[in-house]
Amino acid sequence: MTPAGRFAPSPSGELHVGNLRTALLAWLFARSTSRRFLLRVEDLDRARAGAEAVQLRDLAAVGVAWDGEVVRQTGRGPLYAAAIARLQDAGLTYECFCTRREIQEAPSAPHAPQGAYPGTCRNLGAAEREFRRSTRPAAIRLRADVTEYRVHDVLHGEFTGAVDDFVLRRNDGVTAYNLAVVVDDAEQGIDQVVRGDDLLPSTPRQAYLASLLSIPSPEYAHVPLVVNSDGVRLAKRDGAVTLADLAGVGMNAAAVRDRLLDSLGLPAGPLHRALAVFNPDALPREPWVWPGT
Ligand code: GLU
């Protein structure tokens, strides 16, 4: 299988210029390394009716073209279940009955990273587990035997971050993002992951999980986010930030594309021009402040 890069939006609403900039970068990284470029809709959670169609239209409007069919996470349940079953068979999971509140109120384990699951359900006895099963459905957690893991990132170099007994399947039966992303990237032949650097802290968990499933880690590039004038990650409330909003104030998709390319130090115009000179080493490493219209 030809290796691939990807963009994996959650269809929770319209893409804003920050999402579109990340998509442009993911496309440039993939195409400049002769990879296929795949689009995966991460609709396990937070899906809003109609959002996917608008996202795909907006990606196409800024010139981001993808190969093959769009993949949706709903409908891939058997793949996720098989991966969880493999971990279960290897003794690498356990059932967790904790409520959010119980987790917040539990004393944290010594030396555990901040925010780590305190391990309450890690060693429940059989009788206790039987009893808890009758009270609420279980989430499935990973039985991690490390507390941190190191990954390599093209833009950030070596990055070491926390790993805890994170959730693989929520207690409402929905597969957790950290499991789905690892399974999907491997199954789709994706060996290059370009995404916003807000996801860098989750990456050690994903890479560790991949190692347990004997999946080679992809190449990671966590790209700087677009922020508002307060330095806060751009959001819909920051005014005209989607293609539809911007069209309404006279800025068409080509103009938005050109402004985003300019923010990356890349030439305006159809993407093949930017592709011809794309060099990850020359990319800005700082967040970019959206100047508004
Ligand atoms: N679906 C995630 C998001 O939209 C991105 C996940 C990823 O790129 O790995 O934030």
Short mmCIF file of C-alpha atoms and ligand atoms in Angstrom, two decimals:
data_model
loop_
_atom_site.label_atom_id
_atom_site.label_comp_id
_atom_site.label_asym_id
_atom_site.label_seq_id
_atom_site.Cartn_x
_atom_site.Cartn_y
_atom_site.Cartn_z
CA MET A 1 0.00 0.00 0.00
CA THR A 2 1.40 3.46 -0.90
CA PRO A 3 1.92 5.34 2.34
CA ALA A 4 -0.48 8.13 3.10
CA GLY A 5 -1.04 11.29 5.03
CA ARG A 6 -4.46 12.48 6.09
CA PHE A 7 -6.77 15.12 7.44
CA ALA A 8 -9.27 13.90 10.01
CA PRO A 9 -11.87 16.52 10.92
CA SER A 10 -14.60 16.04 13.49
CA PRO A 11 -17.89 17.02 11.84
CA SER A 12 -19.01 19.15 14.75
CA GLY A 13 -19.61 22.28 12.67
CA GLU A 14 -17.99 24.32 9.94
CA LEU A 15 -14.21 24.36 9.55
CA HIS A 16 -12.65 27.69 10.45
CA VAL A 17 -9.49 29.20 9.03
CA GLY A 18 -7.38 27.41 11.65
CA ASN A 19 -8.73 24.02 10.58
CA LEU A 20 -8.29 24.94 6.92
CA ARG A 21 -4.68 25.99 7.50
CA THR A 22 -3.95 22.65 9.17
CA ALA A 23 -5.62 20.85 6.25
CA LEU A 24 -3.47 22.78 3.74
CA LEU A 25 -0.37 21.80 5.70
CA ALA A 26 -1.40 18.13 5.93
CA TRP A 27 -1.94 18.12 2.17
CA LEU A 28 1.43 19.81 1.52
CA PHE A 29 3.29 17.42 3.82
CA ALA A 30 1.71 14.40 2.12
CA ARG A 31 2.03 15.54 -1.47
CA SER A 32 5.58 16.80 -1.05
CA THR A 33 6.59 13.32 0.12
CA SER A 34 4.68 11.45 -2.63
CA ARG A 35 2.13 10.11 -0.24
CA ARG A 36 -1.55 9.59 -0.87
CA PHE A 37 -3.77 12.02 0.98
CA LEU A 38 -6.82 10.58 2.74
CA LEU A 39 -9.78 12.19 4.39
CA ARG A 40 -11.32 10.60 7.45
CA VAL A 41 -14.42 11.96 9.11
CA GLU A 42 -14.14 11.44 12.86
CA ASP A 43 -17.82 11.16 13.58
CA LEU A 44 -17.83 8.85 16.61
CA ASP A 45 -18.64 11.80 18.77
CA ARG A 46 -19.73 15.38 18.25
CA ALA A 47 -21.21 14.83 14.77
CA ARG A 48 -23.68 17.45 13.64
CA ALA A 49 -26.11 16.79 10.83
CA GLY A 50 -24.97 18.37 7.58
CA ALA A 51 -21.55 19.42 8.90
CA GLU A 52 -19.60 16.83 6.95
CA ALA A 53 -20.90 17.94 3.55
CA VAL A 54 -20.01 21.56 4.30
CA GLN A 55 -16.52 20.60 5.53
CA LEU A 56 -15.81 18.59 2.37
CA ARG A 57 -17.06 21.40 0.17
CA ASP A 58 -14.88 23.94 1.99
CA LEU A 59 -11.77 21.76 1.78
CA ALA A 60 -12.30 21.37 -1.97
CA ALA A 61 -12.85 25.13 -2.28
CA VAL A 62 -9.36 25.90 -0.91
CA GLY A 63 -7.84 23.26 -3.19
CA VAL A 64 -7.39 20.37 -0.78
CA ALA A 65 -8.16 17.26 -2.86
CA TRP A 66 -8.12 13.78 -1.39
CA ASP A 67 -7.64 10.31 -2.78
CA GLY A 68 -10.31 7.64 -2.77
CA GLU A 69 -13.44 7.49 -0.71
CA VAL A 70 -13.94 9.47 2.46
CA VAL A 71 -13.75 7.12 5.45
CA ARG A 72 -16.13 7.58 8.38
CA GLN A 73 -15.44 6.21 11.82
CA THR A 74 -19.02 5.17 12.39
CA GLY A 75 -19.29 1.87 10.59
CA ARG A 76 -15.78 0.83 11.64
CA GLY A 77 -16.91 -0.51 15.01
CA PRO A 78 -15.76 -4.08 14.25
CA LEU A 79 -12.17 -2.89 13.65
CA TYR A 80 -12.11 -1.06 16.97
CA ALA A 81 -13.71 -4.00 18.77
CA ALA A 82 -11.09 -6.36 17.32
CA ALA A 83 -8.25 -4.14 18.55
CA ILE A 84 -9.77 -3.91 22.02
CA ALA A 85 -10.26 -7.69 22.05
CA ARG A 86 -6.57 -8.19 21.21
CA LEU A 87 -5.57 -5.96 24.11
CA GLN A 88 -8.07 -7.73 26.36
CA ASP A 89 -6.66 -11.13 25.42
CA ALA A 90 -3.19 -9.87 26.26
CA GLY A 91 -4.36 -8.79 29.72
CA LEU A 92 -3.83 -5.14 28.83
CA THR A 93 -7.27 -3.78 29.72
CA TYR A 94 -9.63 -3.57 32.65
CA GLU A 95 -13.18 -2.52 33.33
CA CYS A 96 -13.67 0.83 35.01
CA PHE A 97 -16.86 1.82 36.81
CA CYS A 98 -15.78 5.23 38.04
CA THR A 99 -17.94 8.26 37.51
CA ARG A 100 -16.25 11.50 36.50
CA ARG A 101 -16.83 12.77 39.99
CA GLU A 102 -15.23 9.74 41.64
CA ILE A 103 -12.16 10.25 39.46
CA GLN A 104 -11.93 13.91 40.42
CA GLU A 105 -12.31 13.17 44.09
CA ALA A 106 -9.94 10.20 44.28
CA PRO A 107 -6.49 10.88 45.69
CA SER A 108 -4.00 10.72 42.85
CA ALA A 109 -1.52 7.86 42.79
CA PRO A 110 2.02 8.71 43.91
CA HIS A 111 4.24 9.90 41.03
CA ALA A 112 1.26 9.90 38.68
CA PRO A 113 1.21 12.68 36.12
CA GLN A 114 -1.34 15.41 36.69
CA GLY A 115 -4.80 14.49 35.54
CA ALA A 116 -3.89 10.81 35.26
CA TYR A 117 -6.55 8.25 36.09
CA PRO A 118 -5.89 7.35 39.75
CA GLY A 119 -6.15 3.61 39.12
CA THR A 120 -9.22 3.04 41.30
CA CYS A 121 -10.55 0.09 39.25
CA ARG A 122 -7.18 -1.34 38.20
CA ASN A 123 -7.13 -4.11 40.77
CA LEU A 124 -10.76 -4.71 41.69
CA GLY A 125 -11.42 -8.14 43.16
CA ALA A 126 -13.79 -10.45 41.28
CA ALA A 127 -16.62 -9.98 43.78
CA GLU A 128 -16.32 -6.22 43.79
CA ARG A 129 -16.25 -6.20 40.00
CA GLU A 130 -19.37 -8.37 39.84
CA PHE A 131 -21.13 -6.00 42.18
CA ARG A 132 -20.04 -2.89 40.26
CA ARG A 133 -21.21 -4.46 36.99
CA SER A 134 -24.70 -4.53 38.39
CA THR A 135 -24.57 -0.80 39.16
CA ARG A 136 -23.39 0.74 35.91
CA PRO A 137 -21.90 -0.22 32.55
CA ALA A 138 -18.12 -0.39 32.49
CA ALA A 139 -15.71 1.66 30.47
CA ILE A 140 -12.65 -0.22 29.21
CA ARG A 141 -9.28 1.22 30.18
CA LEU A 142 -5.79 0.39 29.03
CA ARG A 143 -3.59 -1.22 31.67
CA ALA A 144 -0.54 0.91 30.90
CA ASP A 145 2.78 -0.18 32.30
CA VAL A 146 4.52 3.12 31.64
CA THR A 147 3.74 6.61 32.92
CA GLU A 148 5.32 8.42 30.00
CA TYR A 149 6.39 7.73 26.45
CA ARG A 150 8.56 9.48 23.92
CA VAL A 151 7.66 10.38 20.37
CA HIS A 152 9.51 12.11 17.59
CA ASP A 153 7.88 15.04 15.86
CA VAL A 154 9.16 16.69 12.69
CA LEU A 155 8.56 20.17 14.11
CA HIS A 156 8.98 19.59 17.84
CA GLY A 157 11.81 17.06 17.92
CA GLU A 158 11.70 14.56 20.79
CA PHE A 159 8.61 14.96 22.93
CA THR A 160 7.96 13.00 26.10
CA GLY A 161 4.48 13.07 27.56
CA ALA A 162 2.25 11.38 30.08
CA VAL A 163 0.60 8.02 29.56
CA ASP A 164 -2.02 6.78 31.99
CA ASP A 165 -4.68 4.09 32.02
CA PHE A 166 -6.70 5.98 29.44
CA VAL A 167 -10.13 4.94 28.22
CA LEU A 168 -10.38 2.74 25.12
CA ARG A 169 -14.15 2.36 25.11
CA ARG A 170 -16.44 4.68 27.01
CA ASN A 171 -19.13 3.30 29.22
CA ASP A 172 -21.78 4.34 26.69
CA GLY A 173 -20.11 1.94 24.24
CA VAL A 174 -18.49 4.63 22.08
CA THR A 175 -14.91 3.93 21.07
CA ALA A 176 -12.50 6.49 22.48
CA TYR A 177 -10.66 8.78 20.08
CA ASN A 178 -7.20 7.60 21.21
CA LEU A 179 -8.01 4.01 20.21
CA ALA A 180 -9.87 4.83 17.01
CA VAL A 181 -7.16 7.13 15.68
CA VAL A 182 -4.45 4.50 16.15
CA VAL A 183 -6.50 1.72 14.58
CA ASP A 184 -7.66 3.87 11.68
CA ASP A 185 -4.26 5.30 10.81
CA ALA A 186 -2.76 1.80 10.76
CA GLU A 187 -5.60 0.22 8.84
CA GLN A 188 -5.60 3.01 6.22
CA GLY A 189 -1.84 2.78 5.66
CA ILE A 190 -1.31 6.25 7.12
CA ASP A 191 2.30 6.74 8.16
CA GLN A 192 2.31 10.53 8.41
CA VAL A 193 0.11 12.41 10.88
CA VAL A 194 -0.06 16.18 10.48
CA ARG A 195 -2.46 17.95 12.84
CA GLY A 196 -2.80 20.86 15.24
CA ASP A 197 -0.26 21.03 18.05
CA ASP A 198 -3.07 20.96 20.63
CA LEU A 199 -2.93 17.19 20.02
CA LEU A 200 0.78 16.82 20.77
CA PRO A 201 0.12 16.00 24.46
CA SER A 202 -2.14 13.06 23.44
CA THR A 203 0.44 11.67 21.05
CA PRO A 204 2.55 9.69 23.55
CA ARG A 205 -0.61 7.80 24.58
CA GLN A 206 -1.38 6.99 20.96
CA ALA A 207 2.17 5.97 20.12
CA TYR A 208 2.35 3.76 23.20
CA LEU A 209 -0.95 2.11 22.29
CA ALA A 210 0.34 1.59 18.74
CA SER A 211 3.40 -0.15 20.15
CA LEU A 212 1.20 -2.53 22.15
CA LEU A 213 -0.70 -3.36 18.96
CA SER A 214 2.59 -3.84 17.06
CA ILE A 215 1.82 -0.88 14.84
CA PRO A 216 4.80 1.22 13.77
CA SER A 217 4.47 4.85 14.88
CA PRO A 218 3.68 7.25 12.04
CA GLU A 219 5.77 10.32 11.34
CA TYR A 220 4.24 13.15 13.36
CA ALA A 221 4.14 16.86 12.55
CA HIS A 222 2.15 18.95 15.00
CA VAL A 223 1.62 22.32 13.40
CA PRO A 224 1.05 25.65 15.16
CA LEU A 225 -2.52 26.76 15.66
CA VAL A 226 -4.26 29.90 14.53
CA VAL A 227 -5.15 32.13 17.47
CA ASN A 228 -7.27 35.23 18.01
CA SER A 229 -5.89 38.61 19.04
CA ASP A 230 -5.87 37.47 22.69
CA GLY A 231 -3.60 34.57 21.78
CA VAL A 232 -6.39 32.06 22.35
CA ARG A 233 -7.08 29.24 19.91
CA LEU A 234 -9.40 30.54 17.21
CA ALA A 235 -13.08 29.64 17.61
CA LYS A 236 -16.33 30.36 15.84
CA ARG A 237 -17.09 33.22 18.22
CA ASP A 238 -14.08 35.14 16.90
CA GLY A 239 -16.10 36.76 14.14
CA ALA A 240 -15.86 35.90 10.46
CA VAL A 241 -13.70 32.75 10.50
CA THR A 242 -15.41 30.24 8.20
CA LEU A 243 -15.51 30.34 4.40
CA ALA A 244 -19.21 31.15 4.54
CA ASP A 245 -18.64 34.03 6.99
CA LEU A 246 -15.75 35.35 4.95
CA ALA A 247 -17.64 35.13 1.67
CA GLY A 248 -20.26 37.28 3.35
CA VAL A 249 -17.68 40.02 3.87
CA GLY A 250 -16.30 39.78 0.35
CA MET A 251 -13.41 37.35 0.80
CA ASN A 252 -13.76 34.33 -1.46
CA ALA A 253 -12.19 30.91 -0.94
CA ALA A 254 -9.19 31.68 -3.17
CA ALA A 255 -8.46 34.82 -1.16
CA VAL A 256 -8.69 32.87 2.11
CA ARG A 257 -6.38 30.19 0.69
CA ASP A 258 -3.90 32.87 -0.35
CA ARG A 259 -3.97 34.54 3.04
CA LEU A 260 -3.33 31.20 4.75
CA LEU A 261 -0.48 30.37 2.36
CA ASP A 262 1.03 33.81 2.98
CA SER A 263 0.90 33.15 6.75
CA LEU A 264 3.03 30.07 6.07
CA GLY A 265 5.53 31.95 3.94
CA LEU A 266 4.26 30.16 0.84
CA PRO A 267 3.32 31.55 -2.58
CA ALA A 268 -0.30 32.39 -3.32
CA GLY A 269 -2.34 30.79 -6.06
CA PRO A 270 -3.26 27.19 -6.85
CA LEU A 271 -1.59 24.81 -4.41
CA HIS A 272 0.90 23.35 -6.87
CA ARG A 273 2.88 26.58 -6.53
CA ALA A 274 3.18 26.21 -2.77
CA LEU A 275 3.92 22.52 -3.22
CA ALA A 276 6.86 23.27 -5.50
CA VAL A 277 8.67 25.19 -2.73
CA PHE A 278 7.26 23.52 0.40
CA ASN A 279 9.90 22.92 3.04
CA PRO A 280 8.86 21.89 6.57
CA ASP A 281 12.08 23.31 8.03
CA ALA A 282 11.08 26.78 6.88
CA LEU A 283 7.61 26.74 8.45
CA PRO A 284 6.80 29.24 11.19
CA ARG A 285 6.87 27.59 14.62
CA GLU A 286 4.70 30.16 16.39
CA PRO A 287 0.91 30.35 16.46
CA TRP A 288 -0.45 32.68 13.81
CA VAL A 289 -2.75 35.50 14.87
CA TRP A 290 -5.74 35.67 12.57
CA PRO A 291 -5.79 39.29 11.46
CA GLY A 292 -9.53 39.30 10.73
CA THR A 293 -10.90 40.80 7.58
N1 GLU B 1 -10.65 14.75 14.77
C1 GLU B 1 -9.65 15.48 15.48
C2 GLU B 1 -10.03 16.95 15.48
O1 GLU B 1 -10.75 17.40 14.61
C3 GLU B 1 -8.29 15.37 14.84
C4 GLU B 1 -7.65 14.10 15.16
C5 GLU B 1 -6.34 13.84 14.48
O2 GLU B 1 -5.97 14.55 13.53
O3 GLU B 1 -5.69 12.89 14.89
O4 GLU B 1 -9.60 17.65 16.38
#
